[in-house]
PDB file of C-alpha atoms in Angstrom:
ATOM      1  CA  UNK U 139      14.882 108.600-220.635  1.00 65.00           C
ATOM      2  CA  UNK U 140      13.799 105.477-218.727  1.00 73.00           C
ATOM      3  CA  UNK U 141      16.863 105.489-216.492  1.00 74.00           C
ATOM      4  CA  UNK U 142      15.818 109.051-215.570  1.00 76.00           C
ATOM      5  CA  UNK U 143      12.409 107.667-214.888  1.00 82.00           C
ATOM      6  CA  UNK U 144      13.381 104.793-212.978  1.00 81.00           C
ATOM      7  CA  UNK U 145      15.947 107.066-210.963  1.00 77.00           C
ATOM      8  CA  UNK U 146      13.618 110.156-209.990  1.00 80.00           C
ATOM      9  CA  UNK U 147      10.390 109.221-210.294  1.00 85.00           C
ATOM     10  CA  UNK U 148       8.718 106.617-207.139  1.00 88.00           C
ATOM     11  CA  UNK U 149       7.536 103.879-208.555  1.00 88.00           C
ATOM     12  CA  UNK U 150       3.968 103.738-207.312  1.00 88.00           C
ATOM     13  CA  UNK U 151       3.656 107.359-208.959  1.00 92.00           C
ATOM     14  CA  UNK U 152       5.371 106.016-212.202  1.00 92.00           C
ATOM     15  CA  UNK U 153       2.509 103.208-212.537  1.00 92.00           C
ATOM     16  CA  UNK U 154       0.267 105.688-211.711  1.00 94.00           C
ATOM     17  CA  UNK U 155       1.201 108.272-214.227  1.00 94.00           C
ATOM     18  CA  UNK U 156       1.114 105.650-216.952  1.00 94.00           C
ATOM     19  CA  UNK U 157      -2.281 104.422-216.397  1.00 94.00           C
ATOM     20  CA  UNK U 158      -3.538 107.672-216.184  1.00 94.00           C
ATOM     21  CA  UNK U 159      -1.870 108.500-219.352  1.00 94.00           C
ATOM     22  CA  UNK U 160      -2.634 105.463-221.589  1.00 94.00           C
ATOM     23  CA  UNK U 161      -6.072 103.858-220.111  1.00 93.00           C
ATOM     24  CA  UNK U 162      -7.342 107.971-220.055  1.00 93.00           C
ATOM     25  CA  UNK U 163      -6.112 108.350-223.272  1.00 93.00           C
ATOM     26  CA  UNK U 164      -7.119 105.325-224.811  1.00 92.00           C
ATOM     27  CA  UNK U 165     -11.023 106.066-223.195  1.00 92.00           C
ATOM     28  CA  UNK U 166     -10.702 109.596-224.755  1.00 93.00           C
ATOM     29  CA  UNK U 167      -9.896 108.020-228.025  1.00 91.00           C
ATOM     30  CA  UNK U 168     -12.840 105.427-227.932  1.00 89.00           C
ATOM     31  CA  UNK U 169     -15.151 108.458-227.461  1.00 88.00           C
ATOM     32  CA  UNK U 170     -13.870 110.106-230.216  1.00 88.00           C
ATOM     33  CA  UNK U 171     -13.887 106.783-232.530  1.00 83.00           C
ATOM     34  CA  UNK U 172     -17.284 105.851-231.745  1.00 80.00           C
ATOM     35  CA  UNK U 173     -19.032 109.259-232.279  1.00 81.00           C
ATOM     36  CA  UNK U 174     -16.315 109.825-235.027  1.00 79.00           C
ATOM     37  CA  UNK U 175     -16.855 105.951-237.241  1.00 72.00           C
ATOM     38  CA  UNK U 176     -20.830 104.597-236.242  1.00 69.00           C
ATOM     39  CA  UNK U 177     -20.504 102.342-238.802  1.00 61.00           C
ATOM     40  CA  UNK U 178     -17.443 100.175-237.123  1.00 59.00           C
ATOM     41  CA  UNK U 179     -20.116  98.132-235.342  1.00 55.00           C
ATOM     42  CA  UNK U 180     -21.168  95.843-238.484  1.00 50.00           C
ATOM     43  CA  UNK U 181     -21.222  92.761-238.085  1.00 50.00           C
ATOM     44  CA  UNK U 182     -18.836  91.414-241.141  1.00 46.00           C
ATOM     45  CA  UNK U 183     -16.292  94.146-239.326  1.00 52.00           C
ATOM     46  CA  UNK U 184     -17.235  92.517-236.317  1.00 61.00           C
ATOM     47  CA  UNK U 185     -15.481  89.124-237.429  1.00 68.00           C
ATOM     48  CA  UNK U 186     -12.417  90.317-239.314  1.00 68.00           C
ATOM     49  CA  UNK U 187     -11.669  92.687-236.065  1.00 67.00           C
ATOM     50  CA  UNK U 188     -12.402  90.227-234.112  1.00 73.00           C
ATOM     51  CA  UNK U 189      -9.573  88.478-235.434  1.00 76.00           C
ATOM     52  CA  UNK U 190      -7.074  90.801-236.044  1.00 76.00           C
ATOM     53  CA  UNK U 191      -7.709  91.440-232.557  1.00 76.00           C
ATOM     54  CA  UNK U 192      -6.760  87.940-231.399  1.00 82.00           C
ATOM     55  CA  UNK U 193      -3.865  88.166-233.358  1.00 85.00           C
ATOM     56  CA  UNK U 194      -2.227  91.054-232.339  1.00 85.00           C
ATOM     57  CA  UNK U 195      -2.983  90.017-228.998  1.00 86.00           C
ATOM     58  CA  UNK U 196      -0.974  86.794-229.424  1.00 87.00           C
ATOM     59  CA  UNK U 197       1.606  88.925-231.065  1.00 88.00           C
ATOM     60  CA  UNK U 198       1.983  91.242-228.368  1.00 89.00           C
ATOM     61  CA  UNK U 199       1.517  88.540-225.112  1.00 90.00           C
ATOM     62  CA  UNK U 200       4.604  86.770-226.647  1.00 89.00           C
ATOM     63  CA  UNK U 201       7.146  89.769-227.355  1.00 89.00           C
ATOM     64  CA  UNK U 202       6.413  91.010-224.111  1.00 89.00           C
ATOM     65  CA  UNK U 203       7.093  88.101-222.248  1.00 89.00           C
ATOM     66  CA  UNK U 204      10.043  87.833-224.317  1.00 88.00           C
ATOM     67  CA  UNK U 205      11.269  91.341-222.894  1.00 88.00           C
ATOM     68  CA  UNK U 206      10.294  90.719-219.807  1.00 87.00           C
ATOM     69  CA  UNK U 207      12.062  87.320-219.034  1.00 89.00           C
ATOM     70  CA  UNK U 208      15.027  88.534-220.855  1.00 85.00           C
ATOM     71  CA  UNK U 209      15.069  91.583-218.423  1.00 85.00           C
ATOM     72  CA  UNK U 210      14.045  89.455-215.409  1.00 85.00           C
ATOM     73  CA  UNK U 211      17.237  86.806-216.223  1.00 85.00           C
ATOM     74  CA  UNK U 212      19.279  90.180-216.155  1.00 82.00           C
ATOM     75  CA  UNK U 213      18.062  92.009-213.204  1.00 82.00           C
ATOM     76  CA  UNK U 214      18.784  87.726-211.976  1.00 84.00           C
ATOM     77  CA  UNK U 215      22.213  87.768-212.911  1.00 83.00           C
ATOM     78  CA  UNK U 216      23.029  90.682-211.465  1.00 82.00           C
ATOM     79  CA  UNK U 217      21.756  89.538-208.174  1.00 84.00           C
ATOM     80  CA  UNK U 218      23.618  86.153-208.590  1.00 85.00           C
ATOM     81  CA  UNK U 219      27.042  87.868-209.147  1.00 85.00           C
ATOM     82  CA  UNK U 220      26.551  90.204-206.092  1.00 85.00           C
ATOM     83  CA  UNK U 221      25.504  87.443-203.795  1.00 87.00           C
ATOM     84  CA  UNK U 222      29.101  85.461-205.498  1.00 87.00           C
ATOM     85  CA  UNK U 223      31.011  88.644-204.462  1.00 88.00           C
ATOM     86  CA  UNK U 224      29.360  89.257-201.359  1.00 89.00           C
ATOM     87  CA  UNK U 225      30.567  85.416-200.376  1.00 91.00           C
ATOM     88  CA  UNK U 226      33.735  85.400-201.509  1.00 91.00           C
ATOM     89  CA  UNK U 227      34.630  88.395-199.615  1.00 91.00           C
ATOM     90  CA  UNK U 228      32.833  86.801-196.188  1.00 90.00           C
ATOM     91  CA  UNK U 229      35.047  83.601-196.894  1.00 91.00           C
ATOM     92  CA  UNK U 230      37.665  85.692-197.057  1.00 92.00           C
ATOM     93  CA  UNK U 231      36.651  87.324-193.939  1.00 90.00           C
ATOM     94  CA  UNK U 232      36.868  84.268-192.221  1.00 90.00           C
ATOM     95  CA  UNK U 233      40.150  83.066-193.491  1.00 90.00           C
ATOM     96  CA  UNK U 234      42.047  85.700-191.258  1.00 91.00           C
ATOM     97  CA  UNK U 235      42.366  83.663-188.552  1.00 90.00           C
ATOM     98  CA  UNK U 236      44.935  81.173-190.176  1.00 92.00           C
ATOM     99  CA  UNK U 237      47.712  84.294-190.131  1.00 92.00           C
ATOM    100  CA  UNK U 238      49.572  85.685-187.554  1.00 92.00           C
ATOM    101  CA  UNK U 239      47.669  88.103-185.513  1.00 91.00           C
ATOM    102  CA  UNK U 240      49.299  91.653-187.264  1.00 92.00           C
ATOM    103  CA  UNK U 241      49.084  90.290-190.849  1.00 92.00           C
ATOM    104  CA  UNK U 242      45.453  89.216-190.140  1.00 91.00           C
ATOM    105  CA  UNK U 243      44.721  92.397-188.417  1.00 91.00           C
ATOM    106  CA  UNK U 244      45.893  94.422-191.189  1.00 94.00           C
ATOM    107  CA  UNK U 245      44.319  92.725-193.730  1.00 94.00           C
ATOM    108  CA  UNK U 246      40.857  92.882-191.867  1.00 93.00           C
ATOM    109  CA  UNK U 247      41.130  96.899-191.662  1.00 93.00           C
ATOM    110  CA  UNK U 248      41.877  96.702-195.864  1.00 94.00           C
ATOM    111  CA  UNK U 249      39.379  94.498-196.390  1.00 93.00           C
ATOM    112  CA  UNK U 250      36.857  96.842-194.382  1.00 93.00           C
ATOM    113  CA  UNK U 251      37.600  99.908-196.203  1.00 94.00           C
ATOM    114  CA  UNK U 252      37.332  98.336-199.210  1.00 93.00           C
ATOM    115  CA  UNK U 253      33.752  96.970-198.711  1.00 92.00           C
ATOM    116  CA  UNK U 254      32.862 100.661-197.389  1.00 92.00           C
ATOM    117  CA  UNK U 255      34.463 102.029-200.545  1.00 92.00           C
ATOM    118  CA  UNK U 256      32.760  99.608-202.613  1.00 91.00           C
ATOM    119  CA  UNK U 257      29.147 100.364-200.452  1.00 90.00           C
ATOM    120  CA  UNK U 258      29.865 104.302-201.799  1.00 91.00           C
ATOM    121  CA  UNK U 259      30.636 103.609-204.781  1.00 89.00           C
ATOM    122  CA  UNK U 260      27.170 101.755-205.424  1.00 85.00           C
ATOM    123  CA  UNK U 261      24.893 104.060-206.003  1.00 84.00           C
ATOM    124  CA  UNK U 262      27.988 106.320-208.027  1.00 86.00           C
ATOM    125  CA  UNK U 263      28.483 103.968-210.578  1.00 84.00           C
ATOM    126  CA  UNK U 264      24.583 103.332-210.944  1.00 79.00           C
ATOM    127  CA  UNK U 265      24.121 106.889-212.429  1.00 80.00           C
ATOM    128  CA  UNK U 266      27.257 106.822-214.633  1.00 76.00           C
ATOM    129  CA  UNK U 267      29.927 108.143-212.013  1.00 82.00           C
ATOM    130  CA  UNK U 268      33.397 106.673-210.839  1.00 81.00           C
ATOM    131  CA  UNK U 269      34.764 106.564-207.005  1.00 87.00           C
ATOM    132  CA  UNK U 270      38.618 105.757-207.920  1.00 90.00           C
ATOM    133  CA  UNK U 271      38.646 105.563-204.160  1.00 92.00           C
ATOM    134  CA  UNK U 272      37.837 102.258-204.260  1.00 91.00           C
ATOM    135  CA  UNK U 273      40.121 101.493-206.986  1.00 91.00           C
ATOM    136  CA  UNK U 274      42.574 102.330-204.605  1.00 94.00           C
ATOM    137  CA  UNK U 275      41.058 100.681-201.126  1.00 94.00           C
ATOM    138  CA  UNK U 276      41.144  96.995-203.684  1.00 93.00           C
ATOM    139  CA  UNK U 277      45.218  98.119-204.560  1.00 94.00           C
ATOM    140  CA  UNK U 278      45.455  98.809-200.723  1.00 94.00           C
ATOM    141  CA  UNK U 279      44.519  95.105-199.849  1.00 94.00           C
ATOM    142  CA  UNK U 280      46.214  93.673-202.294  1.00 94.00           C
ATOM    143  CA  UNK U 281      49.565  94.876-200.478  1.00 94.00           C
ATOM    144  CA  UNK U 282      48.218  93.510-197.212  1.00 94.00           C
ATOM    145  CA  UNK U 283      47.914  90.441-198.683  1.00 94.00           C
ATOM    146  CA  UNK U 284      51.644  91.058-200.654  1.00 93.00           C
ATOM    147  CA  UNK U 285      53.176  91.763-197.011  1.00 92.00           C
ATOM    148  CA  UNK U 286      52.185  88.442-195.385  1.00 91.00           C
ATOM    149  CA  UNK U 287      55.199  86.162-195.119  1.00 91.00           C
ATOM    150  CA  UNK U 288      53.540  82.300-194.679  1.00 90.00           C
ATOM    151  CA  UNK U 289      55.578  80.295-192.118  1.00 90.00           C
ATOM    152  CA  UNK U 290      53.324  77.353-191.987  1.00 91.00           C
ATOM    153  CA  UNK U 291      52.452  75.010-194.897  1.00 93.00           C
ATOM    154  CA  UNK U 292      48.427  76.120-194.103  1.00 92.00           C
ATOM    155  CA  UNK U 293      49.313  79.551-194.358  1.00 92.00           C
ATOM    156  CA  UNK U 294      50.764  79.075-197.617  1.00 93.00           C
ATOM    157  CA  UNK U 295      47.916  77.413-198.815  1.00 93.00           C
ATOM    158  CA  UNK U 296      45.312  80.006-197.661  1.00 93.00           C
ATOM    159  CA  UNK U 297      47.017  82.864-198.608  1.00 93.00           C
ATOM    160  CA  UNK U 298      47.198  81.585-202.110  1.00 94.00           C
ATOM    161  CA  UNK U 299      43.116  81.362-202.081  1.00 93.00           C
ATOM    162  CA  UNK U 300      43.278  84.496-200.795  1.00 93.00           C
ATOM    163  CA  UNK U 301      44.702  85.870-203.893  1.00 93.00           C
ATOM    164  CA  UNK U 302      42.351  83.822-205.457  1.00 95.00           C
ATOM    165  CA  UNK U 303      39.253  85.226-203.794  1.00 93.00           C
ATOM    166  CA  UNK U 304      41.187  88.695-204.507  1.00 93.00           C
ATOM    167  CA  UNK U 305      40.944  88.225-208.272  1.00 93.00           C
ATOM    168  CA  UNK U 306      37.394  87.304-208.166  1.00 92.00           C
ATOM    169  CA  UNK U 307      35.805  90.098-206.234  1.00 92.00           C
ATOM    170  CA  UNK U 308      38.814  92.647-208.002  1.00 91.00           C
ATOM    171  CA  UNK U 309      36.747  91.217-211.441  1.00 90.00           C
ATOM    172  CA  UNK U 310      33.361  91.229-209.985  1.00 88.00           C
ATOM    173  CA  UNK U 311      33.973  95.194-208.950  1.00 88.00           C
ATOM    174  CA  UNK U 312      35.276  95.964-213.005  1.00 87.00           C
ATOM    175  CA  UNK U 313      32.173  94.094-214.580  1.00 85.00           C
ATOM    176  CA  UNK U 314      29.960  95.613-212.201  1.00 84.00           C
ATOM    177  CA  UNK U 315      30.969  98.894-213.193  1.00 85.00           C
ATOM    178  CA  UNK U 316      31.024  98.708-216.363  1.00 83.00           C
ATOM    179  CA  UNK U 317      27.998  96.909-216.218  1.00 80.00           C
ATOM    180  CA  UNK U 318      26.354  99.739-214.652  1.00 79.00           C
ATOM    181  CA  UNK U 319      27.622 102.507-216.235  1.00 76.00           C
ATOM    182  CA  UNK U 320      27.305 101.612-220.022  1.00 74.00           C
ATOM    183  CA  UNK U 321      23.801  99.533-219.525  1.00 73.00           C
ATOM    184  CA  UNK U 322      21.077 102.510-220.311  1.00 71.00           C
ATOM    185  CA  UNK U 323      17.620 100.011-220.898  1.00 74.00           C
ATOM    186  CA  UNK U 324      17.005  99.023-223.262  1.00 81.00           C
ATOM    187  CA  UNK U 325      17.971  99.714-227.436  1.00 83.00           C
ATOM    188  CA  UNK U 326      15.376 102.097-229.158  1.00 85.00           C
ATOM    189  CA  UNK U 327      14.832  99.566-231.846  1.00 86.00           C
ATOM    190  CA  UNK U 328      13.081  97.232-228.711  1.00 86.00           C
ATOM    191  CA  UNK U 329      11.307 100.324-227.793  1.00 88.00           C
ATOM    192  CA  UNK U 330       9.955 100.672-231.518  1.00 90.00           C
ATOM    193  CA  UNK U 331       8.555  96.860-231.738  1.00 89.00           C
ATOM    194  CA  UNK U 332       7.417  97.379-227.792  1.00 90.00           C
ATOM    195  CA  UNK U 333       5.256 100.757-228.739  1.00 91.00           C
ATOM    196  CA  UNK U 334       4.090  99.590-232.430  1.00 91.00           C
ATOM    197  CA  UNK U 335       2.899  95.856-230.735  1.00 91.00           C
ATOM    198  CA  UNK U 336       1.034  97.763-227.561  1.00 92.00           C
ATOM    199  CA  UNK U 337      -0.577 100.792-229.963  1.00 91.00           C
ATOM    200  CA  UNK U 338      -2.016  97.627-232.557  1.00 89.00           C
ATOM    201  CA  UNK U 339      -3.420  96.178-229.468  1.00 90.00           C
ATOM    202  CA  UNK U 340      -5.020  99.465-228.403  1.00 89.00           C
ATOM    203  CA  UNK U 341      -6.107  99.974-231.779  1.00 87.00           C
ATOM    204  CA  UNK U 342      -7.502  96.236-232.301  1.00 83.00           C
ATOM    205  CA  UNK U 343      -9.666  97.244-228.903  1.00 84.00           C
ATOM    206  CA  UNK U 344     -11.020 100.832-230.234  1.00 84.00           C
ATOM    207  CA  UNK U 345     -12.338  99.189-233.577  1.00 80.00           C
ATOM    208  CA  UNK U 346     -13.351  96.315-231.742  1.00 74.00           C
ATOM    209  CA  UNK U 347     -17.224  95.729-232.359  1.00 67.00           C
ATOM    210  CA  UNK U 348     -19.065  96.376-229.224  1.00 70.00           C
ATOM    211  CA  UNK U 349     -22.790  97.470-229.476  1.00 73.00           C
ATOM    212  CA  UNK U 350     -22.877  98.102-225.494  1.00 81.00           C
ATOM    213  CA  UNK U 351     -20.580 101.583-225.137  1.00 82.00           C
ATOM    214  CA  UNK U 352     -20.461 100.315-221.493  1.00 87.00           C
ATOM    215  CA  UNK U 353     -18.658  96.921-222.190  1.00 86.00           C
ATOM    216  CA  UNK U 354     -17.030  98.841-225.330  1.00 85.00           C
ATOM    217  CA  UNK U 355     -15.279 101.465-222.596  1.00 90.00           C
ATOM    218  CA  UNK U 356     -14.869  99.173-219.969  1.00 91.00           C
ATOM    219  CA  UNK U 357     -12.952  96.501-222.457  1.00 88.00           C
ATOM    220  CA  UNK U 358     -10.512  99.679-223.757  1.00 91.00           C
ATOM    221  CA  UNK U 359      -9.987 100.515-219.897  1.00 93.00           C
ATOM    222  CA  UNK U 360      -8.795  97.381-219.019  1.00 93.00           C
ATOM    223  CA  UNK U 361      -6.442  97.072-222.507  1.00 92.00           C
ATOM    224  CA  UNK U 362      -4.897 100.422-221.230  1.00 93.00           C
ATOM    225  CA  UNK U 363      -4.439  99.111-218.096  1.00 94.00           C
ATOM    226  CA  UNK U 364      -2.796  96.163-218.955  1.00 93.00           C
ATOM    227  CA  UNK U 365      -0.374  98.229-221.326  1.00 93.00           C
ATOM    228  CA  UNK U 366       0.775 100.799-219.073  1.00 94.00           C
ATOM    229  CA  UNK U 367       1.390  97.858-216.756  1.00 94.00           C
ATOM    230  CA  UNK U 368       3.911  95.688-218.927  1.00 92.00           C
ATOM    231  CA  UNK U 369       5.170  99.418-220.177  1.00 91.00           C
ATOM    232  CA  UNK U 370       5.687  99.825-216.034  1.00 93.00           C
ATOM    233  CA  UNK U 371       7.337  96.374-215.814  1.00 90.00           C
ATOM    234  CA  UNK U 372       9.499  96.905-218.400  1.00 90.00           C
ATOM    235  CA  UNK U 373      10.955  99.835-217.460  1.00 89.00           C
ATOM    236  CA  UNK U 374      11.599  99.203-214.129  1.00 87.00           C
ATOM    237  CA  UNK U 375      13.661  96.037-214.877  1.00 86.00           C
ATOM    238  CA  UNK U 376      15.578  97.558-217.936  1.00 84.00           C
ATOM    239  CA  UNK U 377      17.876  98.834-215.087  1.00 82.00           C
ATOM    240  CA  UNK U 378      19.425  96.305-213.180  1.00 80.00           C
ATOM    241  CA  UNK U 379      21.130  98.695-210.804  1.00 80.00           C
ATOM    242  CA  UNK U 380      18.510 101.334-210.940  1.00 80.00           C
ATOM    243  CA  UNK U 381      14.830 101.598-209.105  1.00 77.00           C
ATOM    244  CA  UNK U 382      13.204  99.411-206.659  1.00 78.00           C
ATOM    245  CA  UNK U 383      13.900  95.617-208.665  1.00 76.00           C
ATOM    246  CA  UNK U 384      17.393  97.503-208.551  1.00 76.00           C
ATOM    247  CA  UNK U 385      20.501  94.592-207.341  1.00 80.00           C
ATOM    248  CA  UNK U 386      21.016  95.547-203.959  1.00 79.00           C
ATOM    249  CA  UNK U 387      24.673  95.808-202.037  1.00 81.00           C
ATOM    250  CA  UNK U 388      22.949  94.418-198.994  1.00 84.00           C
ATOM    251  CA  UNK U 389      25.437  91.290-199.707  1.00 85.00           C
ATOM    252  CA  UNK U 390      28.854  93.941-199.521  1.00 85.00           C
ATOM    253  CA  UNK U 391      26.646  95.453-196.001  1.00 86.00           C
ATOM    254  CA  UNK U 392      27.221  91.379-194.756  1.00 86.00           C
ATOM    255  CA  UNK U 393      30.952  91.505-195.038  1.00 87.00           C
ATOM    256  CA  UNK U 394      31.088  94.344-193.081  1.00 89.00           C
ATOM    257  CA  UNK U 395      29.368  92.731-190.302  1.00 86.00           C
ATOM    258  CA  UNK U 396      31.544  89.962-190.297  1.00 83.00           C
ATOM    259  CA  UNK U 397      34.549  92.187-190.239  1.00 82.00           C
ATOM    260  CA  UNK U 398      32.999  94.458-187.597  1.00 80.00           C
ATOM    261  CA  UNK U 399      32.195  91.142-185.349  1.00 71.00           C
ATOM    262  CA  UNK U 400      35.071  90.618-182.473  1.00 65.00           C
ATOM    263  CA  UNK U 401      37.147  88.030-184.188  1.00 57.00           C
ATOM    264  CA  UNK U 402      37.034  84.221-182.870  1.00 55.00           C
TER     265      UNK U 402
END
């Protein structure tokens, strides 16, 4: 359900929707409570609330930053691992000026169609699909690489970190497919502790004893606020490859630039 959020729905309308939702509900609730329980405002209720309050609070703060660093290292990692791809294959790039002229060339025009095959494939794989043509672009340079025939000791030695940098962006593609296509946010037992936490805080602010029903609706606005704000956050960056915190391929765009320049 979040994914299809996240996927369809812009996310300045998404945080929209949600405040709307929970700081208009939660202001609709107060109204009810307050005609509904007069007696709430007492002042020995006043103290225990007061504290439960506090405490829930506390509870709630840490959990959710909890979630949301754990997301944020994610949505991190992915990054990281792109940018490591993204290098490898410019170093590699670069590199094809140590071979002959046709082995070089040939190599280049693999490597370029598998970067394009790998740009297409990026939004595919995001929303659980496969592109086996880029399965087959990766196969395609490894047999450019297979046909070069070294003649010089420094040929030899680059072509073997070529293979090299083959197997790391060849493991990079699997784990960022898989990655992609079996991550869906995240577990519903996280969702259950997220929703209980944030509807104890909501409730902790409806019973909360406030004689002014100005400062009373004004202090349940801002609680919804704040929820359907971490409930935003959190959603966006349970999808690393999804949305607008989604990893971006701008680092596979790079390589083909530096394939595309006239070589040196």
């Amino acid at each position: 359900m979040s994914g299809w959020l996240v996927s369809n729905v812009p996310s300045w309308l998404l945080l929209l929707g949600l405040n709307v939702l929970i700081a208009g509900g939660a202001v609709l609730a107060l109204r009810f409570v307050r005609h509904r329980f007069p007696g709430l405002r007492g002042d020995e209720r006043s103290e225990v609330t007061q504290f439960a309050f506090m405490l829930v609070g506390f509870v709630y703060a840490f959990f959710t930053g909890f979630i949301v660093t754990a997301m944020w290292g994610q949505d991190n990692s992915a990054d990281d691992d792109m940018r490591v791809e993204g290098a490898t294959a410019v170093q590699m790039a670069s590199d094809l000026t140590i071979f002959d002229k046709p082995d070089g060339d040939r190599i280049r025009e693999a490597l370029l169609d598998y970067e394009r095959a790998a740009i297409t494939e990026w939004p595919l794989v995001a929303h659980g699909h496969t592109y086996p043509a880029a399965g087959q672009a990766l196969q395609r340079l490894r047999t450019a690489y297979d046909q070069v025939q070294p003649r010089t000791d420094t040929q030899k030695t680059y072509l073997a970190t070529s293979f090299d940098s083959l197997h790391k962006i060849s493991q990079a593609r699997i784990e960022r497919t898989i990655r992609a296509r079996t991550f869906d946010g995240m577990p519903w037992s996280m969702w259950t502790v997220f929703f209980l936490t944030s509807g104890l805080v909501l409730g902790g602010a409806l019973v909360f004893s406030v004689e002014k029903p100005t400062i009373h609706y004004a202090l349940v606005a801002t609680v919804g606020v704040l929820l359907a704000t971490d409930g935003f956050l959190v959603i966006e960056l349970a999808h690393p490859y999804l949305g607008d915190t989604a990893t971006s391929s701008e680092s596979l765009g790079e390589v083909i630039q530096s394939l595309s320049a006239p070589p040196t």
